[in-house]
């Protein structure tokens, strides 16, 4: 790296440079500096890390924060072979550091927002641009080093065209205060996650402003105003405004799950409030909290909140917070913890903090939703949550069932017209809830005014209407009758639709064909769904199936050998395992919704992607993937 140097009087510098590996807190180089140009060589032996080069003259060092930023050069060293030492890439928020440098000085900084004398363009080659005095990122970086977790590093600017760089990793970590993102950064990270990568955000106020790079990447541009940005007229999607503002209209929630729009902020002397508030656990059964010992309603992470937090708009009508989606948060977002920080209005901005996790394409996103997360890592629960996220997101995908809510004694499941239905343990009560990944309670459907509800053995629903058969819930009664009702949360009668094979214990429908399992003789039967008078015909062995559902135009069955599958054809065909095998308790209820399998087992509602392929080589033994993680 070529550094231009000057003494205090503007002449050539005579002194030295000290280079420090900031993460490891060790000096890696001390060299003499003479003249107005110094070339700093980075040896191949230096590990990927965050570094600081401090230039000094011959006078004794007297630390002065207002001066030190001007004689320090901060830089990240990427791995020579990305992904060779770790599947985790940690991004350093250099764009935000540069945006805050010289805040309030006319023409020198992008701050403060409402000052007409602030700059809209700042050169990256100007002195300074290291972390602000609070150094929000440092605690997590030091913790990663102290705990011996191998990671590799990059600058946030590297992500502007970082698709190739990201492709070498399983996980990207965003840390501290990463407020400024280019369209290239946003597109690259979202594409990385949708293709199966993961994003862990231990940060707040993330991706709040869009900026762009000009002059071959040497100038950072952020007008903060579409009216004064010349790009607005030619490419409004690149206007340098808040990501959620017109004409960009691309809320950051779509990538991160949360936003500072609903969050809280404490500035100046009000920052002292950061140590007083804590998160409240809302979904303790989630894998993120595994090993913490926390229960729903417990407080944890005191001191982690601030100085800015992010949040999602939530609906509390069921007693459990869930995203409304109106602010751009995807419906797959599961709320893990919340903090009511509306009293922070006295210190700056009142709002909430919302910790959560969501699916985004083939990948996942975790968001701690606070800038100060790293400073609470001495809290064992905070450290364990951090380890859980890093461990899970950095590993190759594995067959897992994840807890998405309670399932107290449920006998059968079905999904239809945007609702999830279940038969309660009494065999009579029909329950419903949203098919989200939030730990929502089950609500009983009111009894039908037309008579007592039927006792049910199993439940199913077609994915789509097959004329002349409309969408409906289908069930088998204790007296071996097929019945159906409207798939509504309100009261509706069960209507008789003919007999089923004696002793039917599992039912499914696909391609206008009904399939039934009789457990006493382990037989799979079928008949046309649109011909109520048609006879049921046997298809062959049912592989010990105790529950059936349909996903991706295939029958799926819970069996003693785990989850098996076969094509939904009215002809003999064997049930075969998946590759890799998918375990399930034999008493699990099973259904599918929106490309995912849902199961009720052990009092918990479980979910997993339905992307596993049937094993064409036949049954295998000796493999036991984790049932729950």
JSON list of C-alpha atoms in Angstrom, two decimals, residues 168-274:
[
{"chain": "A", "resi": 168, "resn": "UNK", "atom": "CA", "xyz": [-15.99, -19.31, -0.79]},
{"chain": "A", "resi": 169, "resn": "UNK", "atom": "CA", "xyz": [-17.81, -19.07, 2.55]},
{"chain": "A", "resi": 170, "resn": "UNK", "atom": "CA", "xyz": [-20.83, -20.51, 4.37]},
{"chain": "A", "resi": 171, "resn": "UNK", "atom": "CA", "xyz": [-21.39, -17.48, 6.64]},
{"chain": "A", "resi": 172, "resn": "UNK", "atom": "CA", "xyz": [-20.99, -13.72, 6.44]},
{"chain": "A", "resi": 173, "resn": "UNK", "atom": "CA", "xyz": [-20.82, -11.90, 9.79]},
{"chain": "A", "resi": 174, "resn": "UNK", "atom": "CA", "xyz": [-21.87, -8.23, 10.02]},
{"chain": "A", "resi": 175, "resn": "UNK", "atom": "CA", "xyz": [-20.76, -6.66, 13.27]},
{"chain": "A", "resi": 176, "resn": "UNK", "atom": "CA", "xyz": [-21.25, -3.47, 15.26]},
{"chain": "A", "resi": 177, "resn": "UNK", "atom": "CA", "xyz": [-22.36, -0.48, 13.19]},
{"chain": "A", "resi": 178, "resn": "UNK", "atom": "CA", "xyz": [-22.65, -1.23, 9.46]},
{"chain": "A", "resi": 179, "resn": "UNK", "atom": "CA", "xyz": [-24.95, 1.58, 8.34]},
{"chain": "A", "resi": 180, "resn": "UNK", "atom": "CA", "xyz": [-23.78, 2.32, 4.76]},
{"chain": "A", "resi": 181, "resn": "UNK", "atom": "CA", "xyz": [-24.30, -0.16, 1.91]},
{"chain": "A", "resi": 182, "resn": "UNK", "atom": "CA", "xyz": [-23.96, 0.14, -1.85]},
{"chain": "A", "resi": 183, "resn": "UNK", "atom": "CA", "xyz": [-26.40, -1.54, -4.23]},
{"chain": "A", "resi": 184, "resn": "UNK", "atom": "CA", "xyz": [-23.57, -3.93, -5.11]},
{"chain": "A", "resi": 185, "resn": "UNK", "atom": "CA", "xyz": [-23.14, -4.87, -1.45]},
{"chain": "A", "resi": 186, "resn": "UNK", "atom": "CA", "xyz": [-26.86, -5.39, -1.01]},
{"chain": "A", "resi": 187, "resn": "UNK", "atom": "CA", "xyz": [-27.29, -7.40, -4.23]},
{"chain": "A", "resi": 188, "resn": "UNK", "atom": "CA", "xyz": [-24.24, -9.53, -3.51]},
{"chain": "A", "resi": 189, "resn": "UNK", "atom": "CA", "xyz": [-25.17, -10.39, 0.06]},
{"chain": "A", "resi": 190, "resn": "UNK", "atom": "CA", "xyz": [-28.82, -11.09, -0.72]},
{"chain": "A", "resi": 191, "resn": "UNK", "atom": "CA", "xyz": [-27.79, -13.30, -3.64]},
{"chain": "A", "resi": 192, "resn": "UNK", "atom": "CA", "xyz": [-25.27, -15.12, -1.43]},
{"chain": "A", "resi": 193, "resn": "UNK", "atom": "CA", "xyz": [-27.96, -15.95, 1.12]},
{"chain": "A", "resi": 194, "resn": "UNK", "atom": "CA", "xyz": [-30.59, -16.91, -1.44]},
{"chain": "A", "resi": 195, "resn": "UNK", "atom": "CA", "xyz": [-28.13, -19.36, -2.99]},
{"chain": "A", "resi": 196, "resn": "UNK", "atom": "CA", "xyz": [-27.64, -21.09, 0.36]},
{"chain": "A", "resi": 197, "resn": "UNK", "atom": "CA", "xyz": [-25.18, -18.93, 2.29]},
{"chain": "A", "resi": 198, "resn": "UNK", "atom": "CA", "xyz": [-26.01, -17.54, 5.73]},
{"chain": "A", "resi": 199, "resn": "UNK", "atom": "CA", "xyz": [-25.88, -14.06, 7.26]},
{"chain": "A", "resi": 200, "resn": "UNK", "atom": "CA", "xyz": [-25.35, -13.33, 10.97]},
{"chain": "A", "resi": 201, "resn": "UNK", "atom": "CA", "xyz": [-25.93, -9.70, 11.96]},
{"chain": "A", "resi": 202, "resn": "UNK", "atom": "CA", "xyz": [-24.50, -8.89, 15.38]},
{"chain": "A", "resi": 203, "resn": "UNK", "atom": "CA", "xyz": [-25.18, -5.24, 14.70]},
{"chain": "A", "resi": 204, "resn": "UNK", "atom": "CA", "xyz": [-27.77, -2.48, 14.61]},
{"chain": "A", "resi": 205, "resn": "UNK", "atom": "CA", "xyz": [-28.78, 0.34, 12.25]},
{"chain": "A", "resi": 206, "resn": "UNK", "atom": "CA", "xyz": [-27.68, -2.05, 9.50]},
{"chain": "A", "resi": 207, "resn": "UNK", "atom": "CA", "xyz": [-27.94, -1.03, 5.82]},
{"chain": "A", "resi": 208, "resn": "UNK", "atom": "CA", "xyz": [-29.74, 2.22, 6.63]},
{"chain": "A", "resi": 209, "resn": "UNK", "atom": "CA", "xyz": [-28.23, 4.43, 3.90]},
{"chain": "A", "resi": 210, "resn": "UNK", "atom": "CA", "xyz": [-27.49, 3.59, 0.30]},
{"chain": "A", "resi": 211, "resn": "UNK", "atom": "CA", "xyz": [-24.24, 5.08, -0.99]},
{"chain": "A", "resi": 212, "resn": "UNK", "atom": "CA", "xyz": [-22.24, 4.48, -4.14]},
{"chain": "A", "resi": 213, "resn": "UNK", "atom": "CA", "xyz": [-18.61, 4.44, -5.16]},
{"chain": "A", "resi": 214, "resn": "UNK", "atom": "CA", "xyz": [-17.26, 6.68, -7.94]},
{"chain": "A", "resi": 215, "resn": "UNK", "atom": "CA", "xyz": [-13.84, 7.52, -9.39]},
{"chain": "A", "resi": 216, "resn": "UNK", "atom": "CA", "xyz": [-12.90, 3.84, -9.69]},
{"chain": "A", "resi": 217, "resn": "UNK", "atom": "CA", "xyz": [-13.86, 3.20, -6.09]},
{"chain": "A", "resi": 218, "resn": "UNK", "atom": "CA", "xyz": [-11.89, 6.10, -4.64]},
{"chain": "A", "resi": 219, "resn": "UNK", "atom": "CA", "xyz": [-14.80, 8.36, -3.69]},
{"chain": "A", "resi": 220, "resn": "UNK", "atom": "CA", "xyz": [-17.77, 7.63, -1.42]},
{"chain": "A", "resi": 221, "resn": "UNK", "atom": "CA", "xyz": [-20.94, 9.41, -2.51]},
{"chain": "A", "resi": 222, "resn": "UNK", "atom": "CA", "xyz": [-24.05, 9.91, -0.38]},
{"chain": "A", "resi": 223, "resn": "UNK", "atom": "CA", "xyz": [-26.30, 12.91, -1.07]},
{"chain": "A", "resi": 224, "resn": "UNK", "atom": "CA", "xyz": [-28.95, 11.74, 1.44]},
{"chain": "A", "resi": 225, "resn": "UNK", "atom": "CA", "xyz": [-31.45, 13.48, -0.82]},
{"chain": "A", "resi": 226, "resn": "UNK", "atom": "CA", "xyz": [-32.89, 12.23, -4.11]},
{"chain": "A", "resi": 227, "resn": "UNK", "atom": "CA", "xyz": [-33.54, 15.78, -5.30]},
{"chain": "A", "resi": 228, "resn": "UNK", "atom": "CA", "xyz": [-29.85, 16.73, -5.21]},
{"chain": "A", "resi": 229, "resn": "UNK", "atom": "CA", "xyz": [-28.49, 13.41, -6.45]},
{"chain": "A", "resi": 230, "resn": "UNK", "atom": "CA", "xyz": [-27.96, 13.57, -10.25]},
{"chain": "A", "resi": 231, "resn": "UNK", "atom": "CA", "xyz": [-28.34, 9.79, -10.55]},
{"chain": "A", "resi": 232, "resn": "UNK", "atom": "CA", "xyz": [-32.01, 10.02, -9.54]},
{"chain": "A", "resi": 233, "resn": "UNK", "atom": "CA", "xyz": [-32.97, 11.17, -13.04]},
{"chain": "A", "resi": 234, "resn": "UNK", "atom": "CA", "xyz": [-31.27, 8.26, -14.80]},
{"chain": "A", "resi": 235, "resn": "UNK", "atom": "CA", "xyz": [-31.33, 5.37, -12.31]},
{"chain": "A", "resi": 236, "resn": "UNK", "atom": "CA", "xyz": [-33.58, 6.15, -9.35]},
{"chain": "A", "resi": 237, "resn": "UNK", "atom": "CA", "xyz": [-32.88, 2.77, -7.75]},
{"chain": "A", "resi": 238, "resn": "UNK", "atom": "CA", "xyz": [-29.30, 3.99, -7.11]},
{"chain": "A", "resi": 239, "resn": "UNK", "atom": "CA", "xyz": [-30.29, 7.31, -5.51]},
{"chain": "A", "resi": 240, "resn": "UNK", "atom": "CA", "xyz": [-28.34, 7.83, -2.29]},
{"chain": "A", "resi": 241, "resn": "UNK", "atom": "CA", "xyz": [-31.16, 7.94, 0.23]},
{"chain": "A", "resi": 242, "resn": "UNK", "atom": "CA", "xyz": [-32.35, 5.66, 3.02]},
{"chain": "A", "resi": 243, "resn": "UNK", "atom": "CA", "xyz": [-32.96, 2.21, 1.58]},
{"chain": "A", "resi": 244, "resn": "UNK", "atom": "CA", "xyz": [-36.62, 2.35, 2.59]},
{"chain": "A", "resi": 245, "resn": "UNK", "atom": "CA", "xyz": [-37.20, 5.81, 1.09]},
{"chain": "A", "resi": 246, "resn": "UNK", "atom": "CA", "xyz": [-38.45, 6.87, -2.33]},
{"chain": "A", "resi": 247, "resn": "UNK", "atom": "CA", "xyz": [-37.39, 6.42, -5.06]},
{"chain": "A", "resi": 248, "resn": "UNK", "atom": "CA", "xyz": [-35.41, 3.33, -3.92]},
{"chain": "A", "resi": 249, "resn": "UNK", "atom": "CA", "xyz": [-38.26, 1.77, -1.91]},
{"chain": "A", "resi": 250, "resn": "UNK", "atom": "CA", "xyz": [-36.24, -1.27, -0.91]},
{"chain": "A", "resi": 251, "resn": "UNK", "atom": "CA", "xyz": [-36.58, -1.67, 2.87]},
{"chain": "A", "resi": 252, "resn": "UNK", "atom": "CA", "xyz": [-33.56, -3.21, 4.51]},
{"chain": "A", "resi": 253, "resn": "UNK", "atom": "CA", "xyz": [-35.93, -5.55, 6.39]},
{"chain": "A", "resi": 254, "resn": "UNK", "atom": "CA", "xyz": [-36.10, -7.70, 3.26]},
{"chain": "A", "resi": 255, "resn": "UNK", "atom": "CA", "xyz": [-32.44, -8.62, 3.82]},
{"chain": "A", "resi": 256, "resn": "UNK", "atom": "CA", "xyz": [-31.97, -8.21, 7.58]},
{"chain": "A", "resi": 257, "resn": "UNK", "atom": "CA", "xyz": [-35.48, -8.88, 8.94]},
{"chain": "A", "resi": 258, "resn": "UNK", "atom": "CA", "xyz": [-35.52, -5.66, 10.98]},
{"chain": "A", "resi": 259, "resn": "UNK", "atom": "CA", "xyz": [-34.96, -1.92, 10.59]},
{"chain": "A", "resi": 260, "resn": "UNK", "atom": "CA", "xyz": [-33.91, 1.14, 12.56]},
{"chain": "A", "resi": 261, "resn": "UNK", "atom": "CA", "xyz": [-37.25, 2.67, 11.52]},
{"chain": "A", "resi": 262, "resn": "UNK", "atom": "CA", "xyz": [-38.87, 0.74, 14.37]},
{"chain": "A", "resi": 263, "resn": "UNK", "atom": "CA", "xyz": [-35.80, 0.69, 16.57]},
{"chain": "A", "resi": 264, "resn": "UNK", "atom": "CA", "xyz": [-34.51, 2.90, 19.35]},
{"chain": "A", "resi": 265, "resn": "UNK", "atom": "CA", "xyz": [-31.55, 5.23, 19.75]},
{"chain": "A", "resi": 266, "resn": "UNK", "atom": "CA", "xyz": [-29.81, 6.98, 22.66]},
{"chain": "A", "resi": 267, "resn": "UNK", "atom": "CA", "xyz": [-27.25, 9.64, 21.87]},
{"chain": "A", "resi": 268, "resn": "UNK", "atom": "CA", "xyz": [-24.91, 11.95, 23.75]},
{"chain": "A", "resi": 269, "resn": "UNK", "atom": "CA", "xyz": [-25.29, 11.80, 27.52]},
{"chain": "A", "resi": 270, "resn": "UNK", "atom": "CA", "xyz": [-28.33, 9.55, 27.01]},
{"chain": "A", "resi": 271, "resn": "UNK", "atom": "CA", "xyz": [-26.04, 6.70, 25.96]},
{"chain": "A", "resi": 272, "resn": "UNK", "atom": "CA", "xyz": [-25.69, 5.85, 29.65]},
{"chain": "A", "resi": 273, "resn": "UNK", "atom": "CA", "xyz": [-29.10, 4.17, 29.40]},
{"chain": "A", "resi": 274, "resn": "UNK", "atom": "CA", "xyz": [-27.53, 1.31, 27.43]}
]
